[in-house]
PDB file of C-alpha atoms in Angstrom:
ATOM      1  CA  MET B  19      -1.190  -2.432  19.192  1.00 29.00           C
ATOM      2  CA  ARG B  20      -1.087  -0.122  22.203  1.00 25.00           C
ATOM      3  CA  ARG B  21       1.041   2.991  21.992  1.00 28.00           C
ATOM      4  CA  CYS B  22       2.532   5.007  24.842  1.00 28.00           C
ATOM      5  CA  ARG B  23       2.135   8.786  24.761  1.00 25.00           C
ATOM      6  CA  ALA B  24       5.563   9.503  26.177  1.00 26.00           C
ATOM      7  CA  ALA B  25       8.835   7.766  26.948  1.00 28.00           C
ATOM      8  CA  GLU B  26      11.815   8.505  29.151  1.00 27.00           C
ATOM      9  CA  ARG B  27      15.534   7.893  28.777  1.00 27.00           C
ATOM     10  CA  ASP B  28      18.681   8.951  30.621  1.00 30.00           C
ATOM     11  CA  THR B  29      19.230  12.550  29.473  1.00 28.00           C
ATOM     12  CA  GLY B  30      20.467  14.175  32.651  1.00 34.00           C
ATOM     13  CA  GLY B  31      16.998  14.229  34.174  1.00 32.00           C
ATOM     14  CA  ALA B  32      15.146  15.446  31.105  1.00 32.00           C
ATOM     15  CA  VAL B  33      12.014  13.705  29.930  1.00 28.00           C
ATOM     16  CA  LEU B  34      11.765  13.499  26.154  1.00 28.00           C
ATOM     17  CA  ALA B  35       8.493  13.256  24.298  1.00 38.00           C
ATOM     18  CA  GLU B  36       8.046  10.033  22.368  1.00 39.00           C
ATOM     19  CA  ASP B  37       8.143  11.935  19.065  1.00 41.00           C
ATOM     20  CA  GLU B  38      11.662  13.182  19.812  1.00 41.00           C
ATOM     21  CA  GLN B  39      12.970   9.622  20.099  1.00 44.00           C
ATOM     22  CA  ARG B  40      11.273   7.986  17.119  1.00 52.00           C
ATOM     23  CA  ALA B  41      12.148   7.940  13.447  1.00 68.00           C
ATOM     24  CA  PRO B  42      10.964  11.196  11.826  1.00 80.00           C
ATOM     25  CA  ALA B  43       9.000   9.242   9.216  1.00 86.00           C
ATOM     26  CA  ALA B  44       7.092   7.438  11.975  1.00 90.00           C
ATOM     27  CA  VAL B  45       6.017  10.738  13.506  1.00 90.00           C
ATOM     28  CA  VAL B  46       4.842  12.120  10.151  1.00 89.00           C
ATOM     29  CA  PHE B  47       2.931   9.065   9.005  1.00 88.00           C
ATOM     30  CA  ASP B  48       1.361   8.386  12.389  1.00 89.00           C
ATOM     31  CA  ALA B  49      -0.112  11.873  12.086  1.00 88.00           C
ATOM     32  CA  LEU B  50      -1.277  11.397   8.490  1.00 88.00           C
ATOM     33  CA  GLY B  51      -2.892   7.961   8.834  1.00 86.00           C
ATOM     34  CA  LEU B  52      -5.672   7.339   6.314  1.00 91.00           C
ATOM     35  CA  ALA B  53      -5.288  10.856   4.906  1.00 87.00           C
ATOM     36  CA  TYR B  54      -2.162   9.640   3.112  1.00 88.00           C
ATOM     37  CA  GLU B  55      -4.069   6.784   1.480  1.00 90.00           C
ATOM     38  CA  GLU B  56      -6.864   9.138   0.448  1.00 91.00           C
ATOM     39  CA  ALA B  57      -4.337  11.475  -1.178  1.00 89.00           C
ATOM     40  CA  PHE B  58      -2.226   8.913  -3.033  1.00 89.00           C
ATOM     41  CA  ALA B  59      -3.974   5.529  -3.392  1.00 85.00           C
ATOM     42  CA  ALA B  60      -5.657   6.439  -6.676  1.00 89.00           C
ATOM     43  CA  SER B  61      -2.354   7.342  -8.365  1.00 94.00           C
ATOM     44  CA  ALA B  62      -2.521   5.985 -11.915  1.00 95.00           C
ATOM     45  CA  PRO B  63       1.304   5.644 -12.244  1.00 96.00           C
ATOM     46  CA  HIS B  64       1.489   3.736  -8.949  1.00 97.00           C
ATOM     47  CA  LEU B  65      -1.302   1.389 -10.029  1.00 97.00           C
ATOM     48  CA  ALA B  66       0.316   0.956 -13.450  1.00 97.00           C
ATOM     49  CA  SER B  67       3.603  -0.064 -11.820  1.00 98.00           C
ATOM     50  CA  LEU B  68       1.776  -2.667  -9.755  1.00 98.00           C
ATOM     51  CA  GLY B  69       0.170  -3.948 -12.943  1.00 98.00           C
ATOM     52  CA  TRP B  70       3.647  -4.287 -14.449  1.00 98.00           C
ATOM     53  CA  LEU B  71       4.712  -6.441 -11.508  1.00 98.00           C
ATOM     54  CA  VAL B  72       1.576  -8.574 -11.491  1.00 97.00           C
ATOM     55  CA  GLU B  73       1.963  -9.334 -15.198  1.00 98.00           C
ATOM     56  CA  ARG B  74       5.501 -10.661 -14.651  1.00 98.00           C
ATOM     57  CA  LEU B  75       5.338 -12.507 -11.332  1.00 98.00           C
ATOM     58  CA  LYS B  76       4.521 -16.169 -11.006  1.00 96.00           C
ATOM     59  CA  PRO B  77       1.527 -17.009  -8.770  1.00 93.00           C
ATOM     60  CA  GLY B  78       2.487 -17.176  -5.115  1.00 97.00           C
ATOM     61  CA  SER B  79       5.547 -14.939  -5.484  1.00 98.00           C
ATOM     62  CA  ARG B  80       7.038 -13.466  -2.310  1.00 98.00           C
ATOM     63  CA  VAL B  81       7.051  -9.656  -2.378  1.00 98.00           C
ATOM     64  CA  LEU B  82       8.590  -7.169   0.052  1.00 98.00           C
ATOM     65  CA  ASP B  83       6.807  -3.809   0.346  1.00 98.00           C
ATOM     66  CA  VAL B  84       9.057  -1.224   2.002  1.00 98.00           C
ATOM     67  CA  GLY B  85       7.100   1.594   3.579  1.00 97.00           C
ATOM     68  CA  SER B  86       3.864  -0.333   3.249  1.00 97.00           C
ATOM     69  CA  GLY B  87       1.667   2.395   4.706  1.00 96.00           C
ATOM     70  CA  THR B  88      -2.012   1.525   5.034  1.00 97.00           C
ATOM     71  CA  GLY B  89      -1.627  -1.534   2.803  1.00 97.00           C
ATOM     72  CA  ARG B  90      -3.508   0.117  -0.038  1.00 96.00           C
ATOM     73  CA  PRO B  91      -2.970   0.053  -2.897  1.00 97.00           C
ATOM     74  CA  THR B  92       0.284  -1.959  -2.967  1.00 98.00           C
ATOM     75  CA  ALA B  93      -0.291  -4.908  -0.641  1.00 98.00           C
ATOM     76  CA  ARG B  94      -3.980  -5.124  -1.550  1.00 98.00           C
ATOM     77  CA  VAL B  95      -3.279  -5.336  -5.300  1.00 98.00           C
ATOM     78  CA  LEU B  96      -0.523  -7.903  -4.866  1.00 98.00           C
ATOM     79  CA  VAL B  97      -2.489 -10.091  -2.447  1.00 98.00           C
ATOM     80  CA  ASP B  98      -5.518 -10.014  -4.726  1.00 98.00           C
ATOM     81  CA  ALA B  99      -3.239 -11.243  -7.525  1.00 98.00           C
ATOM     82  CA  GLY B 100      -2.274 -14.263  -5.417  1.00 98.00           C
ATOM     83  CA  HIS B 101       1.102 -13.146  -4.043  1.00 98.00           C
ATOM     84  CA  ARG B 102       2.588 -13.393  -0.554  1.00 98.00           C
ATOM     85  CA  VAL B 103       3.367  -9.929   0.774  1.00 98.00           C
ATOM     86  CA  LEU B 104       5.562  -8.805   3.649  1.00 98.00           C
ATOM     87  CA  GLY B 105       5.064  -5.109   4.381  1.00 98.00           C
ATOM     88  CA  VAL B 106       7.378  -3.157   6.661  1.00 98.00           C
ATOM     89  CA  ASP B 107       6.787   0.336   8.013  1.00 97.00           C
ATOM     90  CA  VAL B 108       8.146   2.481  10.843  1.00 96.00           C
ATOM     91  CA  SER B 109       4.724   3.949  11.677  1.00 96.00           C
ATOM     92  CA  PRO B 110       2.629   2.027  14.234  1.00 96.00           C
ATOM     93  CA  VAL B 111      -0.515   3.747  12.975  1.00 96.00           C
ATOM     94  CA  MET B 112       0.181   2.669   9.395  1.00 95.00           C
ATOM     95  CA  VAL B 113       0.906  -0.910  10.445  1.00 97.00           C
ATOM     96  CA  GLU B 114      -2.340  -1.065  12.434  1.00 97.00           C
ATOM     97  CA  LEU B 115      -4.294   0.179   9.416  1.00 97.00           C
ATOM     98  CA  ALA B 116      -2.571  -2.231   7.056  1.00 97.00           C
ATOM     99  CA  VAL B 117      -3.226  -5.240   9.279  1.00 98.00           C
ATOM    100  CA  ARG B 118      -6.887  -4.316   9.407  1.00 97.00           C
ATOM    101  CA  GLN B 119      -7.264  -3.501   5.721  1.00 97.00           C
ATOM    102  CA  VAL B 120      -5.162  -6.297   4.192  1.00 98.00           C
ATOM    103  CA  PRO B 121      -5.283  -9.176   6.711  1.00 98.00           C
ATOM    104  CA  GLU B 122      -4.070 -11.657   4.084  1.00 98.00           C
ATOM    105  CA  ALA B 123      -0.625 -10.010   4.068  1.00 98.00           C
ATOM    106  CA  GLU B 124       2.031  -9.929   6.798  1.00 98.00           C
ATOM    107  CA  PHE B 125       3.079  -6.552   8.207  1.00 98.00           C
ATOM    108  CA  ARG B 126       5.910  -5.725  10.566  1.00 98.00           C
ATOM    109  CA  LEU B 127       6.654  -2.577  12.519  1.00 97.00           C
ATOM    110  CA  ALA B 128      10.294  -2.217  11.491  1.00 97.00           C
ATOM    111  CA  ASP B 129      12.903   0.110  10.030  1.00 97.00           C
ATOM    112  CA  VAL B 130      14.242  -1.417   6.816  1.00 97.00           C
ATOM    113  CA  ARG B 131      17.658   0.055   7.615  1.00 97.00           C
ATOM    114  CA  GLU B 132      17.860  -2.311  10.593  1.00 96.00           C
ATOM    115  CA  LEU B 133      15.730  -5.238   9.398  1.00 97.00           C
ATOM    116  CA  PRO B 134      17.701  -8.410   8.552  1.00 96.00           C
ATOM    117  CA  LEU B 135      16.865  -9.660   5.045  1.00 97.00           C
ATOM    118  CA  ASP B 136      18.107 -12.984   3.733  1.00 97.00           C
ATOM    119  CA  GLU B 137      19.855 -12.836   0.389  1.00 97.00           C
ATOM    120  CA  GLY B 138      17.734 -13.970  -2.523  1.00 97.00           C
ATOM    121  CA  SER B 139      14.624 -14.416  -0.372  1.00 98.00           C
ATOM    122  CA  PHE B 140      12.129 -12.346  -2.403  1.00 98.00           C
ATOM    123  CA  ASP B 141      10.803 -12.518  -5.938  1.00 98.00           C
ATOM    124  CA  ALA B 142      10.071  -8.795  -5.976  1.00 98.00           C
ATOM    125  CA  VAL B 143      10.521  -5.688  -3.858  1.00 98.00           C
ATOM    126  CA  CYS B 144       8.667  -2.355  -3.889  1.00 98.00           C
ATOM    127  CA  ALA B 145       9.779   0.916  -2.376  1.00 98.00           C
ATOM    128  CA  TYR B 146       7.269   3.654  -3.126  1.00 98.00           C
ATOM    129  CA  PHE B 147       8.575   7.007  -1.870  1.00 96.00           C
ATOM    130  CA  SER B 148       9.843   5.380   1.334  1.00 96.00           C
ATOM    131  CA  LEU B 149      13.463   6.518   0.992  1.00 97.00           C
ATOM    132  CA  LEU B 150      12.868  10.263   1.044  1.00 96.00           C
ATOM    133  CA  GLN B 151      13.480  10.754   4.771  1.00 95.00           C
ATOM    134  CA  MET B 152      16.763   8.874   4.708  1.00 96.00           C
ATOM    135  CA  THR B 153      20.196  10.363   4.073  1.00 97.00           C
ATOM    136  CA  ARG B 154      21.807   9.721   0.707  1.00 98.00           C
ATOM    137  CA  ALA B 155      24.195   7.216   2.253  1.00 98.00           C
ATOM    138  CA  GLU B 156      21.259   5.385   3.839  1.00 98.00           C
ATOM    139  CA  GLN B 157      19.364   5.330   0.549  1.00 98.00           C
ATOM    140  CA  VAL B 158      22.368   3.828  -1.216  1.00 98.00           C
ATOM    141  CA  ALA B 159      22.711   1.191   1.511  1.00 98.00           C
ATOM    142  CA  VAL B 160      18.989   0.349   1.534  1.00 98.00           C
ATOM    143  CA  VAL B 161      18.724  -0.049  -2.230  1.00 98.00           C
ATOM    144  CA  GLY B 162      21.772  -2.308  -2.128  1.00 98.00           C
ATOM    145  CA  LYS B 163      20.158  -4.315   0.663  1.00 98.00           C
ATOM    146  CA  LEU B 164      16.906  -4.654  -1.292  1.00 98.00           C
ATOM    147  CA  ALA B 165      18.752  -5.740  -4.425  1.00 98.00           C
ATOM    148  CA  ALA B 166      20.584  -8.410  -2.433  1.00 98.00           C
ATOM    149  CA  ALA B 167      17.289  -9.633  -0.974  1.00 98.00           C
ATOM    150  CA  LEU B 168      16.010 -10.364  -4.489  1.00 98.00           C
ATOM    151  CA  ARG B 169      16.552 -13.716  -6.102  1.00 98.00           C
ATOM    152  CA  PRO B 170      18.572 -13.487  -9.340  1.00 97.00           C
ATOM    153  CA  GLY B 171      16.156 -12.225 -11.974  1.00 97.00           C
ATOM    154  CA  GLY B 172      13.813 -10.831  -9.325  1.00 98.00           C
ATOM    155  CA  LEU B 173      11.971  -7.575  -9.954  1.00 98.00           C
ATOM    156  CA  ALA B 174      11.983  -4.214  -8.194  1.00 98.00           C
ATOM    157  CA  VAL B 175       9.905  -1.066  -8.492  1.00 98.00           C
ATOM    158  CA  LEU B 176      11.518   1.983  -6.911  1.00 98.00           C
ATOM    159  CA  ALA B 177       9.753   5.327  -6.820  1.00 98.00           C
ATOM    160  CA  THR B 178      10.867   8.700  -5.534  1.00 98.00           C
ATOM    161  CA  VAL B 179      10.512  12.418  -6.068  1.00 97.00           C
ATOM    162  CA  PRO B 180      13.409  13.090  -8.459  1.00 97.00           C
ATOM    163  CA  VAL B 181      14.869  16.336  -7.186  1.00 96.00           C
ATOM    164  CA  ASP B 182      18.495  16.984  -6.318  1.00 97.00           C
ATOM    165  CA  VAL B 183      18.128  17.968  -2.655  1.00 97.00           C
ATOM    166  CA  GLU B 184      19.750  16.956   0.606  1.00 96.00           C
ATOM    167  CA  GLY B 185      18.342  17.625   4.069  1.00 96.00           C
ATOM    168  CA  VAL B 186      15.746  20.169   2.953  1.00 95.00           C
ATOM    169  CA  ASP B 187      12.890  21.068   5.317  1.00 94.00           C
ATOM    170  CA  VAL B 188       9.478  21.138   3.629  1.00 91.00           C
ATOM    171  CA  THR B 189       5.831  20.900   4.596  1.00 88.00           C
ATOM    172  CA  PHE B 190       4.098  17.748   3.367  1.00 87.00           C
ATOM    173  CA  MET B 191       0.318  17.525   3.819  1.00 86.00           C
ATOM    174  CA  GLY B 192       0.618  19.921   6.739  1.00 85.00           C
ATOM    175  CA  GLN B 193       3.491  18.023   8.388  1.00 88.00           C
ATOM    176  CA  PRO B 194       7.095  19.272   8.669  1.00 90.00           C
ATOM    177  CA  VAL B 195       9.397  16.872   6.842  1.00 90.00           C
ATOM    178  CA  ARG B 196      13.113  16.831   6.066  1.00 94.00           C
ATOM    179  CA  VAL B 197      13.741  15.256   2.669  1.00 95.00           C
ATOM    180  CA  THR B 198      16.708  14.053   0.666  1.00 97.00           C
ATOM    181  CA  SER B 199      16.539  12.799  -2.886  1.00 97.00           C
ATOM    182  CA  PHE B 200      18.353  12.369  -6.182  1.00 98.00           C
ATOM    183  CA  ALA B 201      17.789  13.603  -9.714  1.00 98.00           C
ATOM    184  CA  THR B 202      16.387  10.912 -12.022  1.00 97.00           C
ATOM    185  CA  GLU B 203      19.704  10.002 -13.636  1.00 98.00           C
ATOM    186  CA  ASP B 204      21.427   9.730 -10.249  1.00 98.00           C
ATOM    187  CA  PHE B 205      18.620   7.597  -8.827  1.00 98.00           C
ATOM    188  CA  ALA B 206      18.870   5.275 -11.827  1.00 98.00           C
ATOM    189  CA  ARG B 207      22.644   5.096 -11.364  1.00 98.00           C
ATOM    190  CA  LEU B 208      22.128   4.252  -7.682  1.00 98.00           C
ATOM    191  CA  ALA B 209      19.931   1.306  -8.698  1.00 98.00           C
ATOM    192  CA  ALA B 210      22.418   0.143 -11.310  1.00 98.00           C
ATOM    193  CA  ASP B 211      25.315   0.331  -8.845  1.00 97.00           C
ATOM    194  CA  ALA B 212      23.290  -1.894  -6.498  1.00 97.00           C
ATOM    195  CA  GLY B 213      23.170  -4.625  -9.159  1.00 97.00           C
ATOM    196  CA  LEU B 214      19.790  -3.802 -10.668  1.00 98.00           C
ATOM    197  CA  SER B 215      19.206  -3.484 -14.387  1.00 98.00           C
ATOM    198  CA  VAL B 216      16.875  -0.549 -15.002  1.00 98.00           C
ATOM    199  CA  LEU B 217      14.475  -1.881 -17.625  1.00 98.00           C
ATOM    200  CA  ALA B 218      12.405   1.302 -17.882  1.00 97.00           C
ATOM    201  CA  GLU B 219      11.692   4.544 -16.104  1.00 96.00           C
ATOM    202  CA  GLU B 220       8.581   6.680 -16.027  1.00 97.00           C
ATOM    203  CA  ASN B 221       8.618  10.353 -15.101  1.00 97.00           C
ATOM    204  CA  VAL B 222       5.243  11.858 -14.222  1.00 96.00           C
ATOM    205  CA  LEU B 223       3.605  14.808 -12.495  1.00 95.00           C
ATOM    206  CA  PHE B 224       1.087  13.743  -9.866  1.00 93.00           C
ATOM    207  CA  THR B 225      -1.200  15.932  -7.775  1.00 89.00           C
ATOM    208  CA  PRO B 226      -2.288  14.342  -4.477  1.00 89.00           C
ATOM    209  CA  ALA B 227      -5.989  14.520  -3.594  1.00 86.00           C
ATOM    210  CA  HIS B 228      -5.366  16.800  -0.638  1.00 83.00           C
ATOM    211  CA  PRO B 229      -6.128  20.501   0.010  1.00 82.00           C
ATOM    212  CA  ASP B 230      -2.403  21.229   0.379  1.00 76.00           C
ATOM    213  CA  GLY B 231      -1.416  19.029  -2.556  1.00 72.00           C
ATOM    214  CA  GLY B 232       0.258  20.512  -5.616  1.00 79.00           C
ATOM    215  CA  PRO B 233       1.784  18.848  -8.690  1.00 88.00           C
ATOM    216  CA  GLU B 234       4.909  16.913  -7.750  1.00 93.00           C
ATOM    217  CA  PRO B 235       7.410  15.169 -10.024  1.00 96.00           C
ATOM    218  CA  GLN B 236       7.685  11.415  -9.544  1.00 97.00           C
ATOM    219  CA  VAL B 237       9.893   8.795 -11.115  1.00 98.00           C
ATOM    220  CA  PHE B 238       9.211   5.063 -11.200  1.00 98.00           C
ATOM    221  CA  LEU B 239      12.101   2.726 -11.958  1.00 98.00           C
ATOM    222  CA  TYR B 240      11.287  -0.756 -13.258  1.00 98.00           C
ATOM    223  CA  CYS B 241      14.218  -3.002 -12.422  1.00 98.00           C
ATOM    224  CA  ARG B 242      15.510  -6.570 -12.469  1.00 98.00           C
ATOM    225  CA  ARG B 243      18.289  -8.032 -10.345  1.00 97.00           C
ATOM    226  CA  ASP B 244      21.211  -9.069 -12.498  1.00 85.00           C
ATOM    227  CA  ALA B 245      21.590 -12.829 -12.752  1.00 79.00           C
ATOM    228  CA  GLY B 246      25.348 -12.805 -12.450  1.00 62.00           C
TER     229      GLY B 246
END
């Protein structure tokens, strides 16, 4: 996939750098590339949540991975367990890596906020820390969209950093990032309001394998779409 270094649009004669026109998450994760995988792929809670899914899904289940990154560990684990995975990510670099590393899965360069999803078309959905650079309203809308994309009884794993912040500028692995999130109870309520039954939640502290990494709180919600 070839990428242009710069792009132009009608701004009264100004030329804008490509990074100024693209989703902020795309800029960050293009820059991080494989460093993100190296920092997070060995996360025991992440791998445990994938094990929870694999134990409950029928062979050949269709799974949507939102913010699929490099394809590892999520798509790789699910494909190896015999499932059909569609990964979506806004970062061209991440999509290129995922296609190369997990060729058995399908990956699309797309923003889930804009991606059409048929109702009831997936047996499971995963969203690992991929909502953090969205506004609260966008997160509510996306979780509702993912819940609707699940078949009745379908499973979801949602993970975020459970802090009550909105539009806060931080440095993440050396990259400037603006983050928005919810406290654990509010994130669980968001899932429930979307029509998901929260079967369990796990709160952990995880330290990324990165020189700038410090302990960060994480919450994993294990959910099922209500049948009714």
